[in-house]
Amino acid sequence: MGGVAGSGITYGYKVAGDGGWETGLRWYPQRVLVDPYAPLLSGRRVFGQRDPVEQFRPKEGSQFLGTFDFDSPAFDWGPGEASRSRHALKDLVIYEMPVRSFTASPSSQLPEGQRGTFLGLANKV
């Protein structure tokens, strides 16, 4: 990889430009922004618990950065049909939901450690 580490590198962008509240183009060139196409994010390693990596600051929020991991093996979707739907895309109905909102409340009747997590969602399904 040309001397660059295969994992553990974090990055972000600083963006400057014309615009303002009226145009919807809101630039804050001093702030490092996360790459919306980052394959992985660095910061807040445990859901709902701030950590030093995210560098939380009152009135500014958290700092999440993009990262990557080329050192780990790629995810194995499994053999054959496990990796591909048997249905045509035009016949699929795809639902999107925020996992945290769906299971975070005590009314979800999940154990506290599962609330707001994918494990909690799996248990509700």
Coordinates of N, CA, C and O in Angstrom, one line a residue:
M1 N 0.8 -1.2 0.0 CA 0.0 0.0 0.0 C 0.9 1.3 0.0 O 0.4 2.3 0.5
G2 N 2.1 1.2 -0.5 CA 2.9 2.4 -0.6 C 3.3 3.0 0.7 O 3.4 4.2 0.8
G3 N 3.5 2.2 1.8 CA 3.9 2.8 3.1 C 2.8 3.3 4.0 O 3.1 3.8 5.0
V4 N 1.6 3.2 3.5 CA 0.5 3.7 4.4 C -0.1 2.5 5.2 O -0.2 1.4 4.6
A5 N -0.4 2.7 6.4 CA -0.9 1.6 7.2 C -2.2 1.1 6.7 O -3.0 1.9 6.1
G6 N -2.5 -0.2 6.8 CA -3.7 -0.8 6.3 C -5.0 -0.5 7.2 O -6.1 -0.8 6.9
S7 N -4.7 0.0 8.4 CA -5.8 0.3 9.3 C -5.3 1.3 10.4 O -4.1 1.5 10.5
G8 N -6.2 1.9 11.1 CA -5.9 2.8 12.2 C -5.7 4.2 11.8 O -5.4 5.1 12.6
I9 N -5.8 4.5 10.5 CA -5.7 5.9 10.0 C -7.1 6.5 10.1 O -8.0 5.9 9.6
T10 N -7.1 7.8 10.6 CA -8.4 8.5 10.6 C -8.2 9.7 9.7 O -7.1 10.2 9.5
Y11 N -9.4 10.2 9.1 CA -9.3 11.3 8.2 C -10.6 12.0 8.2 O -11.7 11.5 8.6
G12 N -10.6 13.2 7.7 CA -11.8 14.1 7.6 C -11.6 15.2 6.6 O -10.5 15.2 6.0
Y13 N -12.6 16.0 6.4 CA -12.4 17.1 5.5 C -12.7 18.4 6.1 O -13.5 18.5 7.0
K14 N -12.1 19.5 5.7 CA -12.4 20.8 6.0 C -13.0 21.5 4.7 O -12.4 21.3 3.7
V15 N -14.1 22.1 4.8 CA -14.8 22.6 3.6 C -15.0 24.1 3.8 O -15.5 24.6 4.9
A16 N -14.7 24.9 2.8 CA -14.9 26.3 2.8 C -15.7 26.6 1.5 O -15.6 25.9 0.5
G17 N -16.5 27.7 1.5 CA -17.2 28.1 0.3 C -18.1 29.2 0.5 O -18.2 29.7 1.7
D18 N -18.7 29.7 -0.5 CA -19.7 30.8 -0.4 C -21.0 30.2 0.0 O -21.4 29.0 -0.3
G19 N -21.8 31.0 0.6 CA -23.1 30.6 1.0 C -23.5 31.1 2.4 O -22.7 31.8 3.0
G20 N -24.6 30.6 2.9 CA -25.0 31.0 4.2 C -26.3 30.4 4.5 O -26.8 29.5 3.8
W21 N -26.9 30.8 5.6 CA -28.2 30.3 6.0 C -29.3 30.4 5.0 O -30.1 29.5 4.8
E22 N -29.2 31.5 4.2 CA -30.3 31.7 3.2 C -30.2 30.7 2.0 O -31.2 30.3 1.5
T23 N -29.0 30.2 1.7 CA -28.8 29.3 0.6 C -28.8 27.8 1.0 O -28.9 27.0 0.1
G24 N -28.7 27.6 2.3 CA -28.6 26.2 2.7 C -27.2 25.7 2.7 O -27.0 24.5 3.1
L25 N -26.3 26.4 2.2 CA -24.9 26.0 2.1 C -24.2 26.6 3.4 O -23.8 27.7 3.4
R26 N -24.1 25.8 4.4 CA -23.6 26.2 5.7 C -22.2 25.7 5.9 O -22.0 24.5 6.2
W27 N -21.2 26.5 5.7 CA -19.8 26.1 5.9 C -19.2 26.6 7.2 O -19.5 27.7 7.6
Y28 N -18.5 25.8 7.8 CA -17.8 26.1 9.0 C -16.3 25.6 8.8 O -16.0 24.5 9.2
P29 N -15.5 26.4 8.1 CA -14.2 25.9 7.7 C -13.2 25.4 8.8 O -12.3 24.7 8.6
Q30 N -13.5 25.8 10.1 CA -12.6 25.4 11.1 C -12.9 24.0 11.6 O -12.1 23.3 12.3
R31 N -14.1 23.5 11.3 CA -14.5 22.2 11.7 C -14.1 21.1 10.7 O -14.3 21.2 9.5
V32 N -13.6 19.9 11.3 CA -13.3 18.8 10.4 C -14.6 18.0 10.3 O -15.3 17.6 11.3
L33 N -15.0 17.7 9.1 CA -16.2 17.0 8.8 C -15.9 15.5 8.4 O -14.9 15.2 7.8
V34 N -16.9 14.6 8.8 CA -16.7 13.2 8.4 C -17.0 13.0 6.9 O -17.9 13.7 6.4
D35 N -16.3 12.1 6.3 CA -16.6 11.7 4.9 C -17.9 11.0 4.8 O -18.0 9.9 5.5
P36 N -18.9 11.5 4.1 CA -20.1 10.7 4.1 C -20.0 9.4 3.4 O -20.9 8.5 3.5
Y37 N -18.9 9.1 2.7 CA -18.7 7.8 2.0 C -17.6 7.0 2.7 O -17.1 6.0 2.2
A38 N -17.3 7.4 4.0 CA -16.3 6.6 4.7 C -16.7 5.2 4.9 O -17.9 5.0 5.3
P39 N -15.9 4.2 4.7 CA -16.3 2.8 4.9 C -16.5 2.5 6.4 O -17.3 1.6 6.7
L40 N -15.8 3.2 7.3 CA -15.9 3.0 8.7 C -15.8 4.3 9.4 O -15.2 5.2 8.8
L41 N -16.3 4.4 10.6 CA -16.2 5.6 11.4 C -15.4 5.4 12.7 O -15.5 4.3 13.2
S42 N -14.7 6.4 13.1 CA -13.9 6.3 14.3 C -14.6 7.2 15.3 O -14.8 8.4 15.0
G43 N -14.8 6.7 16.5 CA -15.4 7.5 17.6 C -16.6 6.8 18.2 O -17.3 6.1 17.5
R44 N -16.8 7.0 19.5 CA -17.9 6.4 20.2 C -18.0 4.9 19.9 O -18.9 4.4 19.3
R45 N -17.0 4.2 20.4 CA -16.9 2.8 20.2 C -18.0 2.0 20.9 O -18.3 0.9 20.5
V46 N -18.5 2.5 22.0 CA -19.6 1.9 22.7 C -20.9 2.8 22.5 O -20.8 3.9 22.9
F47 N -21.9 2.2 22.0 CA -23.1 3.0 21.7 C -23.6 3.7 23.0 O -23.7 3.1 24.0
G48 N -23.9 5.0 22.8 CA -24.5 5.8 23.9 C -23.5 6.2 25.0 O -23.8 6.9 26.0
Q49 N -22.2 5.9 24.8 CA -21.2 6.3 25.8 C -20.1 7.1 25.1 O -19.4 6.6 24.2
R50 N -19.9 8.3 25.4 CA -18.9 9.1 24.8 C -17.5 8.6 25.2 O -17.3 8.1 26.3
D51 N -16.5 8.8 24.3 CA -15.2 8.3 24.6 C -14.2 9.4 24.1 O -14.6 10.3 23.4
P52 N -12.9 9.3 24.5 CA -12.0 10.3 24.1 C -11.8 10.4 22.6 O -11.4 11.5 22.1
V53 N -12.0 9.3 21.9 CA -11.8 9.3 20.5 C -12.7 10.3 19.8 O -12.3 11.0 18.8
E54 N -13.9 10.5 20.3 CA -14.9 11.4 19.6 C -14.7 12.8 19.9 O -15.3 13.7 19.3
Q55 N -13.9 13.1 20.9 CA -13.6 14.5 21.3 C -14.8 15.4 21.5 O -14.9 16.5 20.9
F56 N -15.8 15.0 22.3 CA -17.0 15.7 22.5 C -16.7 17.1 23.1 O -15.9 17.2 24.0
R57 N -17.4 18.1 22.6 CA -17.3 19.5 23.1 C -18.7 20.1 23.2 O -19.4 20.1 22.2
P58 N -19.0 20.6 24.4 CA -20.3 21.2 24.5 C -20.5 22.3 23.5 O -19.6 23.0 23.2
K59 N -21.7 22.5 23.0 CA -22.1 23.5 21.9 C -21.5 23.2 20.6 O -21.8 23.9 19.6
E60 N -20.6 22.2 20.5 CA -20.0 21.9 19.1 C -20.3 20.4 18.8 O -20.4 20.1 17.6
G61 N -20.5 19.6 19.8 CA -20.8 18.2 19.5 C -19.6 17.3 19.4 O -18.5 17.6 20.0
S62 N -19.8 16.2 18.8 CA -18.7 15.2 18.7 C -18.0 15.3 17.4 O -18.5 15.8 16.4
Q63 N -16.8 14.7 17.4 CA -15.9 14.7 16.2 C -15.8 13.3 15.8 O -15.1 12.5 16.4
F64 N -16.5 12.9 14.7 CA -16.3 11.6 14.2 C -15.5 11.7 12.9 O -15.6 12.6 12.2
L65 N -14.6 10.7 12.7 CA -13.7 10.7 11.6 C -13.9 9.4 10.8 O -14.3 8.4 11.3
G66 N -13.6 9.5 9.5 CA -13.6 8.3 8.6 C -12.3 7.5 8.9 O -11.3 8.0 9.3
T67 N -12.4 6.2 8.7 CA -11.3 5.3 8.8 C -11.5 4.1 7.9 O -12.5 4.1 7.1
F68 N -10.6 3.2 7.8 CA -10.7 2.0 7.0 C -10.0 0.9 7.6 O -9.2 1.1 8.6
D69 N -10.2 -0.3 7.2 CA -9.5 -1.5 7.7 C -9.2 -2.5 6.6 O -10.1 -3.3 6.3
F70 N -8.1 -2.3 6.0 CA -7.7 -3.2 4.9 C -6.9 -4.4 5.5 O -6.7 -5.4 4.7
D71 N -6.6 -4.4 6.7 CA -5.8 -5.5 7.3 C -6.7 -6.7 7.7 O -6.2 -7.8 7.8
S72 N -8.0 -6.4 8.0 CA -8.9 -7.5 8.3 C -9.5 -8.2 7.1 O -9.7 -7.5 6.1
P73 N -9.8 -9.5 7.2 CA -10.5 -10.1 6.0 C -11.8 -9.5 5.7 O -12.5 -9.0 6.6
A74 N -12.2 -9.6 4.5 CA -13.5 -9.1 4.1 C -14.6 -9.9 4.7 O -14.4 -11.1 5.0
F75 N -15.8 -9.3 4.9 CA -16.9 -10.0 5.5 C -17.3 -11.1 4.5 O -17.5 -10.9 3.3
D76 N -17.6 -12.3 5.1 CA -18.0 -13.5 4.3 C -19.5 -13.6 4.3 O -20.0 -13.9 5.4
W77 N -20.2 -13.3 3.2 CA -21.6 -13.4 3.2 C -22.1 -14.8 3.2 O -23.3 -15.1 3.4
G78 N -21.3 -15.8 3.0 CA -21.7 -17.1 3.0 C -21.8 -17.7 1.6 O -21.7 -16.9 0.6
P79 N -22.1 -19.0 1.5 CA -22.1 -19.6 0.2 C -23.4 -19.3 -0.6 O -24.5 -19.1 0.0
G80 N -23.3 -19.2 -1.9 CA -24.5 -19.1 -2.8 C -25.6 -18.2 -2.4 O -25.5 -17.0 -2.4
E81 N -26.7 -18.8 -2.1 CA -28.0 -18.0 -1.9 C -28.0 -17.1 -0.7 O -28.7 -16.2 -0.6
A82 N -27.1 -17.4 0.3 CA -27.1 -16.5 1.4 C -26.6 -15.1 1.1 O -26.9 -14.1 1.8
S83 N -25.9 -15.0 0.0 CA -25.3 -13.7 -0.4 C -26.2 -12.9 -1.4 O -25.9 -11.8 -1.7
R84 N -27.2 -13.5 -1.9 CA -28.1 -12.9 -2.9 C -29.5 -13.2 -2.7 O -29.9 -14.4 -2.4
S85 N -30.4 -12.2 -2.8 CA -31.8 -12.5 -2.7 C -32.3 -13.3 -3.9 O -31.8 -13.2 -5.0
R86 N -33.3 -14.2 -3.7 CA -33.8 -15.0 -4.8 C -34.9 -14.2 -5.5 O -35.6 -14.7 -6.4
H87 N -35.2 -13.0 -5.0 CA -36.3 -12.2 -5.6 C -35.7 -11.0 -6.4 O -34.6 -10.5 -6.1
A88 N -36.4 -10.7 -7.5 CA -36.0 -9.6 -8.3 C -36.1 -8.3 -7.5 O -37.0 -8.1 -6.7
L89 N -35.2 -7.3 -7.8 CA -35.3 -6.0 -7.1 C -36.6 -5.4 -7.1 O -37.1 -4.8 -6.2
K90 N -37.3 -5.5 -8.3 CA -38.6 -4.8 -8.5 C -39.7 -5.4 -7.6 O -40.7 -4.8 -7.3
D91 N -39.4 -6.6 -7.0 CA -40.4 -7.3 -6.2 C -40.1 -7.1 -4.7 O -40.8 -7.6 -3.8
L92 N -39.0 -6.4 -4.3 CA -38.6 -6.3 -2.9 C -39.3 -5.1 -2.3 O -39.5 -4.1 -3.0
V93 N -39.6 -5.2 -1.1 CA -40.0 -4.0 -0.2 C -38.9 -3.9 0.8 O -38.6 -4.8 1.6
I94 N -38.2 -2.7 0.8 CA -37.1 -2.5 1.7 C -37.6 -1.5 2.8 O -38.0 -0.4 2.5
Y95 N -37.5 -1.9 4.0 CA -37.8 -1.0 5.2 C -36.5 -0.4 5.7 O -35.5 -1.1 5.8
E96 N -36.6 0.8 6.1 CA -35.5 1.5 6.8 C -36.0 2.0 8.1 O -37.1 2.6 8.2
M97 N -35.2 1.8 9.2 CA -35.6 2.3 10.5 C -34.3 2.6 11.3 O -33.3 2.0 11.1
P98 N -34.4 3.6 12.2 CA -33.3 3.9 13.1 C -33.3 2.8 14.2 O -34.3 2.8 15.0
V99 N -32.3 2.0 14.3 CA -32.2 0.9 15.2 C -32.4 1.5 16.7 O -33.1 1.0 17.5
R100 N -31.7 2.6 16.9 CA -31.7 3.1 18.3 C -33.1 3.5 18.7 O -33.6 3.2 19.8
S101 N -33.8 4.2 17.8 CA -35.2 4.7 18.2 C -36.1 3.5 18.4 O -37.0 3.6 19.2
F102 N -35.9 2.5 17.6 CA -36.9 1.3 17.7 C -36.8 0.6 19.0 O -37.8 0.0 19.4
T103 N -35.6 0.5 19.6 CA -35.4 -0.4 20.7 C -34.8 0.3 22.0 O -34.6 -0.3 23.0
A104 N -34.5 1.6 21.9 CA -33.9 2.3 23.1 C -34.7 2.4 24.3 O -34.2 2.4 25.4
S105 N -36.0 2.6 24.1 CA -36.9 2.9 25.2 C -37.1 1.6 26.1 O -37.1 0.5 25.6
P106 N -37.3 1.8 27.4 CA -37.6 0.7 28.3 C -38.9 0.0 27.9 O -39.0 -1.2 28.2
S107 N -39.7 0.7 27.2 CA -41.0 0.1 26.7 C -40.7 -1.0 25.7 O -41.6 -1.8 25.4
S108 N -39.5 -1.1 25.2 CA -39.2 -2.2 24.3 C -39.1 -3.5 25.0 O -39.1 -4.6 24.4
Q109 N -39.0 -3.5 26.3 CA -39.0 -4.7 27.2 C -37.7 -5.5 26.9 O -37.7 -6.7 27.1
L110 N -36.6 -4.8 26.5 CA -35.4 -5.5 26.3 C -34.5 -5.2 27.5 O -34.6 -4.2 28.1
P111 N -33.5 -6.1 27.7 CA -32.6 -5.8 28.8 C -31.8 -4.6 28.5 O -31.6 -4.3 27.3
E112 N -31.4 -3.8 29.5 CA -30.7 -2.5 29.3 C -29.5 -2.6 28.3 O -29.4 -1.7 27.5
G113 N -28.7 -3.6 28.4 CA -27.6 -3.7 27.5 C -27.9 -4.0 26.1 O -27.0 -3.8 25.2
Q114 N -29.1 -4.3 25.7 CA -29.5 -4.6 24.4 C -30.3 -3.5 23.7 O -30.5 -3.4 22.5
R115 N -30.8 -2.5 24.6 CA -31.6 -1.4 24.0 C -30.7 -0.5 23.1 O -29.6 -0.2 23.4
G116 N -31.3 -0.2 22.0 CA -30.7 0.7 21.0 C -29.6 0.0 20.2 O -28.8 0.7 19.6
T117 N -29.6 -1.3 20.2 CA -28.5 -2.1 19.5 C -29.1 -3.0 18.4 O -30.3 -3.3 18.4
F118 N -28.3 -3.5 17.5 CA -28.7 -4.4 16.5 C -29.2 -5.7 17.2 O -30.1 -6.4 16.7
L119 N -28.5 -6.1 18.3 CA -28.9 -7.3 19.0 C -30.3 -7.1 19.6 O -31.1 -8.1 19.5
G120 N -30.6 -6.0 20.1 CA -32.0 -5.7 20.6 C -33.0 -5.8 19.5 O -34.1 -6.4 19.6
L121 N -32.6 -5.2 18.3 CA -33.5 -5.3 17.1 C -33.8 -6.8 16.7 O -34.9 -7.2 16.5
A122 N -32.7 -7.6 16.7 CA -32.8 -9.0 16.3 C -33.7 -9.7 17.3 O -34.5 -10.5 16.9
N123 N -33.6 -9.4 18.6 CA -34.5 -10.0 19.6 C -35.9 -9.6 19.4 O -36.8 -10.4 19.7
K124 N -36.2 -8.4 18.9 CA -37.6 -7.9 18.7 C -38.2 -8.6 17.5 O -39.4 -8.9 17.4
V125 N -37.3 -8.8 16.5 CA -37.8 -9.5 15.3 C -38.2 -10.9 15.6 O -39.2 -11.4 15.1

